[in-house]
Short mmCIF file of C-alpha atoms and ligand atoms in Angstrom, two decimals:
data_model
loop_
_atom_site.label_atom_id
_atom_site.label_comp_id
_atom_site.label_asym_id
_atom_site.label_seq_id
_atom_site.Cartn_x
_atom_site.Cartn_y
_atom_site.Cartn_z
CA UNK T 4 266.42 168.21 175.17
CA UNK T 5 267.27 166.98 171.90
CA UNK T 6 265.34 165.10 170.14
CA UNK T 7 265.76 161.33 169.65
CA UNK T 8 264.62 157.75 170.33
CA UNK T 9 264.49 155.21 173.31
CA UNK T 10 264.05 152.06 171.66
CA UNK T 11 267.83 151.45 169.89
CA UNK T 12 266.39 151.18 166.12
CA UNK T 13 267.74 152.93 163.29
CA UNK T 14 264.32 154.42 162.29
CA UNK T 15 266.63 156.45 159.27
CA UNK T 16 267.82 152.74 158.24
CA UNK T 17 263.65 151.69 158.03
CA UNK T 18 262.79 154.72 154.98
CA UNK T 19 262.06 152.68 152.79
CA UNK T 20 260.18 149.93 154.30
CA UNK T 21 257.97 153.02 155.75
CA UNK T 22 257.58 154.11 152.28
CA UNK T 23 256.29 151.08 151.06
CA UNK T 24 254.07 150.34 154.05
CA UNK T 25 252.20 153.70 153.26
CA UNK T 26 252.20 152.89 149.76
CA UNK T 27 250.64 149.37 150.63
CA UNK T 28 248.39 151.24 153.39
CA UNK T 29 246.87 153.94 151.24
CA UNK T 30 243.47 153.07 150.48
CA UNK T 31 242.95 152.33 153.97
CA UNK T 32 244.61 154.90 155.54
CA UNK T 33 243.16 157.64 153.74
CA UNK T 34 239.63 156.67 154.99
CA UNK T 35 240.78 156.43 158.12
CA UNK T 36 242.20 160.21 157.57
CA UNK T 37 238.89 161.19 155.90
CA UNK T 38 236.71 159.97 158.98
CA UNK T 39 238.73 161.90 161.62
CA UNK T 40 239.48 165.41 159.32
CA UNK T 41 235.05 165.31 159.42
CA UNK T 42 234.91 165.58 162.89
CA UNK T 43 236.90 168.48 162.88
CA UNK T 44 236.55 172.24 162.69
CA UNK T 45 237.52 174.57 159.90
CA UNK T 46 241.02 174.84 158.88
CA UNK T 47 242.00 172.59 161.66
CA UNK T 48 245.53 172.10 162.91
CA UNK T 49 246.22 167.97 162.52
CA UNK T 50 249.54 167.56 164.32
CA UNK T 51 251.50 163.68 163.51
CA UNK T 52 253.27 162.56 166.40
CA UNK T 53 256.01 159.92 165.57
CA UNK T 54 254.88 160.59 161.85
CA UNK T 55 257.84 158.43 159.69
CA UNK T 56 257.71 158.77 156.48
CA UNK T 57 254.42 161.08 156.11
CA UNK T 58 252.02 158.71 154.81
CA UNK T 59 249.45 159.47 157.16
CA UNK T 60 249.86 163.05 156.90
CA UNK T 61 249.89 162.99 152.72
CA UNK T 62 246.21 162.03 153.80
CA UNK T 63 245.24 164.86 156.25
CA UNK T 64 247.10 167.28 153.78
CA UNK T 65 244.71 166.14 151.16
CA UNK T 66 241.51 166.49 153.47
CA UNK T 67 242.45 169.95 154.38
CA UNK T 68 243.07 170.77 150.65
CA UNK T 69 239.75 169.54 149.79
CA UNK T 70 237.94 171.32 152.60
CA UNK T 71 238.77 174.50 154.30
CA UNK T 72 242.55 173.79 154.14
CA UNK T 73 244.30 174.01 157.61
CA UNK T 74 247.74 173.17 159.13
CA UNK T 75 249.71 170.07 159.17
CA UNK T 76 252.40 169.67 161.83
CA UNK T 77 254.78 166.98 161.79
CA UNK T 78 256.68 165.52 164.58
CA UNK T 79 259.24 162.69 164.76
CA UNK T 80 262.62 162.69 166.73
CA UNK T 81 264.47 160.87 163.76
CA UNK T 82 265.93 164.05 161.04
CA UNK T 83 266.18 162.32 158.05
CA UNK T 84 262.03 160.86 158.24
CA UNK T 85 260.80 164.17 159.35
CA UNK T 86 262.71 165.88 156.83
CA UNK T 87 261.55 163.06 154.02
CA UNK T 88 257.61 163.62 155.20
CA UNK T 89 258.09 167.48 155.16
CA UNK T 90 258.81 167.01 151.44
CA UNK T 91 256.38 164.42 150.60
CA UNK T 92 253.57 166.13 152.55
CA UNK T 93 254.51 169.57 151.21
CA UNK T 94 254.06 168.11 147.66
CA UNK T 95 251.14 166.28 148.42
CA UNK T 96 249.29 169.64 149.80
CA UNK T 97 250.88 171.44 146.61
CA UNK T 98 249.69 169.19 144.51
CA UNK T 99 245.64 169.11 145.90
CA UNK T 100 245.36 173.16 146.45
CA UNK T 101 243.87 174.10 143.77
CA UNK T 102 245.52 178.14 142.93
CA UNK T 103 243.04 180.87 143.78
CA UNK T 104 241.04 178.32 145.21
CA UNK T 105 238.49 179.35 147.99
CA UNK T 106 236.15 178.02 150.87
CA UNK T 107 233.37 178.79 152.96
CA UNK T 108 236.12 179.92 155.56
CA UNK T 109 238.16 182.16 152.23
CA UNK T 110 241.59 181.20 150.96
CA UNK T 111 242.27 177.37 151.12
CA UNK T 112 245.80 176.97 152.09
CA UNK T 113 247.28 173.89 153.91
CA UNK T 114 250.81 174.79 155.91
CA UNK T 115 253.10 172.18 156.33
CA UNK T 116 255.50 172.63 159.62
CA UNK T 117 257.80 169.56 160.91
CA UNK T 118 259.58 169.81 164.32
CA UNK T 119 262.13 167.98 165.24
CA UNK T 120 260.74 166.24 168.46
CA UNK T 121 261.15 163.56 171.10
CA UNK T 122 257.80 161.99 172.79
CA UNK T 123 259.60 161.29 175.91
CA UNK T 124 260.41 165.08 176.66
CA UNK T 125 256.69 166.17 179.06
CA UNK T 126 257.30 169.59 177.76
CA UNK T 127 256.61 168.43 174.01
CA UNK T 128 253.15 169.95 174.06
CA UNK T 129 254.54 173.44 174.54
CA UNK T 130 256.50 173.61 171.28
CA UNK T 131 253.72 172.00 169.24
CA UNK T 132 251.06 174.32 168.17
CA UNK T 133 247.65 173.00 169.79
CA UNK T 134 245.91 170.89 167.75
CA UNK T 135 242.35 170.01 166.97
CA UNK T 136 243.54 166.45 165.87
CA UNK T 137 246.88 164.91 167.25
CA UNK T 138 247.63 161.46 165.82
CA UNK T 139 250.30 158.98 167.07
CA UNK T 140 250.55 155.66 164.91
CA UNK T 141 252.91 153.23 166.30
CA UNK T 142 255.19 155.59 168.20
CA UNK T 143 254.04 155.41 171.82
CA UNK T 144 255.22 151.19 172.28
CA UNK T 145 258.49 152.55 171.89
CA UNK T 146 258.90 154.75 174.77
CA UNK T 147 260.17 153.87 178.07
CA UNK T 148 257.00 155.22 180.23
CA UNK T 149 253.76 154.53 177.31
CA UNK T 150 251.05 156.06 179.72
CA UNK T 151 253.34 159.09 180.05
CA UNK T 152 253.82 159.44 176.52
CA UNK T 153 249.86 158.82 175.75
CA UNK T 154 249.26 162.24 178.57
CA UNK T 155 251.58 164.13 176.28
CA UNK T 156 249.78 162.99 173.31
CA UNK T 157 246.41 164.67 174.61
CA UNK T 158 247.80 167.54 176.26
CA UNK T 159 249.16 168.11 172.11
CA UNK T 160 245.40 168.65 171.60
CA UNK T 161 243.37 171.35 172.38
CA UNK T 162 240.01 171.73 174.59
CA UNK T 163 237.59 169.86 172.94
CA UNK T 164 240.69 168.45 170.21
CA UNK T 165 240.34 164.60 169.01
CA UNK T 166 243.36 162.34 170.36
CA UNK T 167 243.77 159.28 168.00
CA UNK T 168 246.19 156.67 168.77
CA UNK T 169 247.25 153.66 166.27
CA UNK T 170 248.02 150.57 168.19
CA UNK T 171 247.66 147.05 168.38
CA UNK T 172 245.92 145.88 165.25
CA UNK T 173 246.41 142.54 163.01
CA UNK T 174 249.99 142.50 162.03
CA UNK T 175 250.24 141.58 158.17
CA UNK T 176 250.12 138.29 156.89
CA UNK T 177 251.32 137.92 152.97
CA UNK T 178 252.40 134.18 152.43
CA UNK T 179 250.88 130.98 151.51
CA UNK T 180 250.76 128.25 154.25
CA UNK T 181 252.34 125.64 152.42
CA UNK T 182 255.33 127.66 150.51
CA UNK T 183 256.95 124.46 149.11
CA UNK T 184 260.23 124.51 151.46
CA UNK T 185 260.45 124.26 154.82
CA UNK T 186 258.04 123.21 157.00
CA UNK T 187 254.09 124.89 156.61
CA UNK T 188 253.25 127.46 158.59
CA UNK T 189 256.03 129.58 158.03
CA UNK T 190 254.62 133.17 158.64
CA UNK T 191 253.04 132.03 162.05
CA UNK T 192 256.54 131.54 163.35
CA UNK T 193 257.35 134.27 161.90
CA UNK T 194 255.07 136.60 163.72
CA UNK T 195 255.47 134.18 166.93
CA UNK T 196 259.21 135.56 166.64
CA UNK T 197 258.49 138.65 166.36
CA UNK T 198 256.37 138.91 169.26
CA UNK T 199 259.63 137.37 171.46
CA UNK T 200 261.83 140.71 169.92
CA UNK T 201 259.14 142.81 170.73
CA UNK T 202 259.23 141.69 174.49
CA UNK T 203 262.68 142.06 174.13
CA UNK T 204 262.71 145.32 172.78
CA UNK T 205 260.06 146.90 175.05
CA UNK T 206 262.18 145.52 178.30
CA UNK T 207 265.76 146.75 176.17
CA UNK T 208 264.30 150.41 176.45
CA UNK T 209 266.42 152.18 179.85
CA UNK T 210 263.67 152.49 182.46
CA UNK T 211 260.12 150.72 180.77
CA UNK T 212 257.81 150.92 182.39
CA UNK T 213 254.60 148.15 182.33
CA UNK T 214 251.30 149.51 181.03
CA UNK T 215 249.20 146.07 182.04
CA UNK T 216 246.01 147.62 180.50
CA UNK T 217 244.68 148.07 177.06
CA UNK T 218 244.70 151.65 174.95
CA UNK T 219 241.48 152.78 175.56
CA UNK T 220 241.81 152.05 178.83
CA UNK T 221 245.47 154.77 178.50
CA UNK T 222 243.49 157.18 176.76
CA UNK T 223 240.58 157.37 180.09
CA UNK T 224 243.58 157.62 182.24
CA UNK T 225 245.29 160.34 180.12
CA UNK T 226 241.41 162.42 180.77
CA UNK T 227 240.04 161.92 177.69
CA UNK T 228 236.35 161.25 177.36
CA UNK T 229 233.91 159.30 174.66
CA UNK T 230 236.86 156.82 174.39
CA UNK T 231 236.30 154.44 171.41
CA UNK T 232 237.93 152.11 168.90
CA UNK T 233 237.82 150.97 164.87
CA UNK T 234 239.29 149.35 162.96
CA UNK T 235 240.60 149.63 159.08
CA UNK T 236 241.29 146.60 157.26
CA UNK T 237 244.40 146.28 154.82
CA UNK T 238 243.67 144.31 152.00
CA UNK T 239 245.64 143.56 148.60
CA UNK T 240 244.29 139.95 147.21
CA UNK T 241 246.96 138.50 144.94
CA UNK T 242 248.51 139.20 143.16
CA UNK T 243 248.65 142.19 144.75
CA UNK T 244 250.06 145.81 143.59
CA UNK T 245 253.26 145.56 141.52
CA UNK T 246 255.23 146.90 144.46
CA UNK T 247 254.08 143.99 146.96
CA UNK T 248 256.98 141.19 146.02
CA UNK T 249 259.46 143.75 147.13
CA UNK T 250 257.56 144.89 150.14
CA UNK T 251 257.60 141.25 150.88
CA UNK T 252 261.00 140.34 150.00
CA UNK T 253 262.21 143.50 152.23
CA UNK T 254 259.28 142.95 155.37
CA UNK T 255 261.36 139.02 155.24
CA UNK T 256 264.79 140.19 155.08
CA UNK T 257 264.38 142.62 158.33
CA UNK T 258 262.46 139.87 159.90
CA UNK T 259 265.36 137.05 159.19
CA UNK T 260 268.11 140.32 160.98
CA UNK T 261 266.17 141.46 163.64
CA UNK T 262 264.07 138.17 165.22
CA UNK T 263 266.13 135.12 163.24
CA UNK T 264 267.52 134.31 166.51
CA UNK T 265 264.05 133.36 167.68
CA UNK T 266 263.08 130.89 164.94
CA UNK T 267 264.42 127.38 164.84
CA UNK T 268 267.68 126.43 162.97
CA UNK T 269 265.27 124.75 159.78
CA UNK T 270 262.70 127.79 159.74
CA UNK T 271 266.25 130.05 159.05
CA UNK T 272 267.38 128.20 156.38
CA UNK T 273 263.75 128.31 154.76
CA UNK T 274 263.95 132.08 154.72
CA UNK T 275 267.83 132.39 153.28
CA UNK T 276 265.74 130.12 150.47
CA UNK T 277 262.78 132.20 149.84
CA UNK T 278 264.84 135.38 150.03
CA UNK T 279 268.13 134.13 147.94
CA UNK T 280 267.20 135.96 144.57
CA UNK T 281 268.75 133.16 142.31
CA UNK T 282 267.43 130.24 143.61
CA UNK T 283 263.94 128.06 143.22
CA UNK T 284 262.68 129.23 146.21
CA UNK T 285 262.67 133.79 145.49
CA UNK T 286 259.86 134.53 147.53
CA UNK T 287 259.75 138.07 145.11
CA UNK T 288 258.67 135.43 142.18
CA UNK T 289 255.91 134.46 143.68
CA UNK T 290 252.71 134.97 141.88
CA UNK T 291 250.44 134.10 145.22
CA UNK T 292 251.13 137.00 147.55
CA UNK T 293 248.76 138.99 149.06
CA UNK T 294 248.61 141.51 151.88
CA UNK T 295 246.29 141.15 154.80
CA UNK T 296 246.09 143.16 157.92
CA UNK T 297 244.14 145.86 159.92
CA UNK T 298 244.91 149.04 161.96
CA UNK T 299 243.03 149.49 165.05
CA UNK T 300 242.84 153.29 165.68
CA UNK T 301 241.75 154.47 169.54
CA UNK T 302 239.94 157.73 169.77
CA UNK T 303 239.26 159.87 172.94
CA UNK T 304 238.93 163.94 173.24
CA UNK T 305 240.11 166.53 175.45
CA UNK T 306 237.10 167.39 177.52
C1 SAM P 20 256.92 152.46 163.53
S1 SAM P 20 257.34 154.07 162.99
C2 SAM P 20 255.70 154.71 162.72
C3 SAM P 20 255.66 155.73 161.63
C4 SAM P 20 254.26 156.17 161.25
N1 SAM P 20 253.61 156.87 162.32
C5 SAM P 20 253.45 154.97 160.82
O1 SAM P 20 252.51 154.57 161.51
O2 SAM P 20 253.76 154.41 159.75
C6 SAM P 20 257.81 154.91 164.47
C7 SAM P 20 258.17 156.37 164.25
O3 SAM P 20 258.26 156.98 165.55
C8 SAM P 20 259.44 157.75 165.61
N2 SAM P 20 259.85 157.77 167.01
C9 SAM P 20 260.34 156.75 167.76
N3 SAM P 20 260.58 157.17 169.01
C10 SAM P 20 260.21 158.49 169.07
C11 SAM P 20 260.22 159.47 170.09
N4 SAM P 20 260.70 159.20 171.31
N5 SAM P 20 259.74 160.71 169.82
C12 SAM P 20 259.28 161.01 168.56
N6 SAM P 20 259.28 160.12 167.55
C13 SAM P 20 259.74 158.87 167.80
C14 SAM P 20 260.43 157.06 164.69
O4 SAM P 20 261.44 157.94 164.26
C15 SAM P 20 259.51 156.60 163.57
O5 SAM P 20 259.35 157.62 162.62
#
């Protein structure tokens, strides 16, 4: 079957928001990445289901580099991401390898292998090497059947493999309450609107099915066992990294296209203002930004 997605989003369209979210997510991520990679065997296989832009797998790469090395497989069913983290993953593993370098377990080498894959498609798990890690961050809410999808997640891993799932979490908050136009409280409609497109993107998906239970609750009924949950907070006080006004100004701009509909006819004019680069209002001139979310990351393994 070839490979694509269910959920009627340009994913190719989002590269650069995905960028900048890893960017923004670094620090956090990568002790999230460092956390799972010691549970694992040497020279593990990792494999990234639904993995965008790479960031997540720039981390494993550089666990595996630093350790035993091991083998990095990346799956998405969108080309142009899976060929963008191929590269950046590649360069990150080049780039931590040291030449000649070598373990306990001999030669440290980290392989990078991307496959062109759709999440949907049951048989997934047989053209995916079997993994002692599989991750899935933010993939499986966007297929139709999401306690399908979470089975073929697991069966990606191998007896014994960890399955860990990134869902749910604190979405990102990043603006003053009072922005000086418009009404207060801005970003709560904000994220109050995008909770309406999500609904309506979860019931625009041909054949979704309800999954009226949490994730670790998915991840029992997928088989796994020792099912547990953390968390990993997101944090950039202001002013925040150099690249955070345009994260901002971007993260906005979507949100205005894809959920505008959903906010009131005031709260739309108060984003044209604070995203209209020439006026008063630029929301990318602001010197009180900040970034402040978490990931909540759902563990299980194959028994
Ligand atoms: C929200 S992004 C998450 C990217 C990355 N894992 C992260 O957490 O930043 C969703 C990713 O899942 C991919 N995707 C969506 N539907 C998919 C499917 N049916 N099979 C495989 N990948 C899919 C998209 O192409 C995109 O790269």
């Amino acid at each position: 079957m070839p490979a694509h997605t269910h959920d009627h989003i340009d994913w190719a369209d989002r590269l650069a928001l995905l960028r900048a979210a890893d960017a923004l997510d670094a620090a956090a991520m990568a002790t999230v990445a460092r956390r799972l990679v010691a549970a694992l065997p040497p020279r593990p296989t990792v494999v990234d289901v639904g993995c965008g832009a790479g960031g997540m797998s720039k981390h494993f790469a550089r666990e595996l580099a630093t350790r035993s090395g091991g083998t990095v497989v990346l799956v998405d069913a969108t080309p142009a991401l899976l060929e963008e983290a191929e590269r950046a993953v590649k360069t990150e593993a080049a780039e931590h390898v040291a030449p000649g370098s070598t373990g306990e377990h001999g030669p440290v080498s980290v392989e990078v292998r991307a496959i062109l894959g759709d999440l949907a498609d049951a048989g997934l798990p047989q053209t995916v090497p079997p993994a002692d890690l599989v991750w899935a961050s933010h993939v499986v809410h966007h297929l139709a059947d999401q306690q399908a999808a979470v089975g073929t997640v697991a069966a990606v891993a191998k007896p014994g493999g960890l399955v860990a799932l990134a869902e749910g979490g604190l979405d990102f908050r990043c603006l003053p309450w009072d922005l000086g136009v418009g009404r207060p409280g801005l970003e709560n409609r904000m994220l109050a609107a995008q909770a309406e497109w999500f609904i309506g993107m979860r019931e625009g998906i041909d054949g979704a099915v309800p999954m009226p239970y949490g994730w670790p609750i998915a991840l029992d009924r997928a088989g796994l066992t020792g099912v547990d949950s953390f968390g990993a907070l997101v944090h950039h006080p202001s002013p925040g990294p150099d690249s955070l006004a345009d994260y901002v100004v971007n993260r906005i701009g979507r949100l205005r296209e894809f959920a505008g509909d959903h906010l009131t006819t005031g709260d739309r004019a108060t984003l044209d203002a604070l995203l209209d680069a020439t006026g008063p209002h630029f929301v990318g001139a602001r010197q009180d930004l900040y970034l402040f979310g978490a990931k909540n990351v759902h563990c299980g393994r194959q028994p």
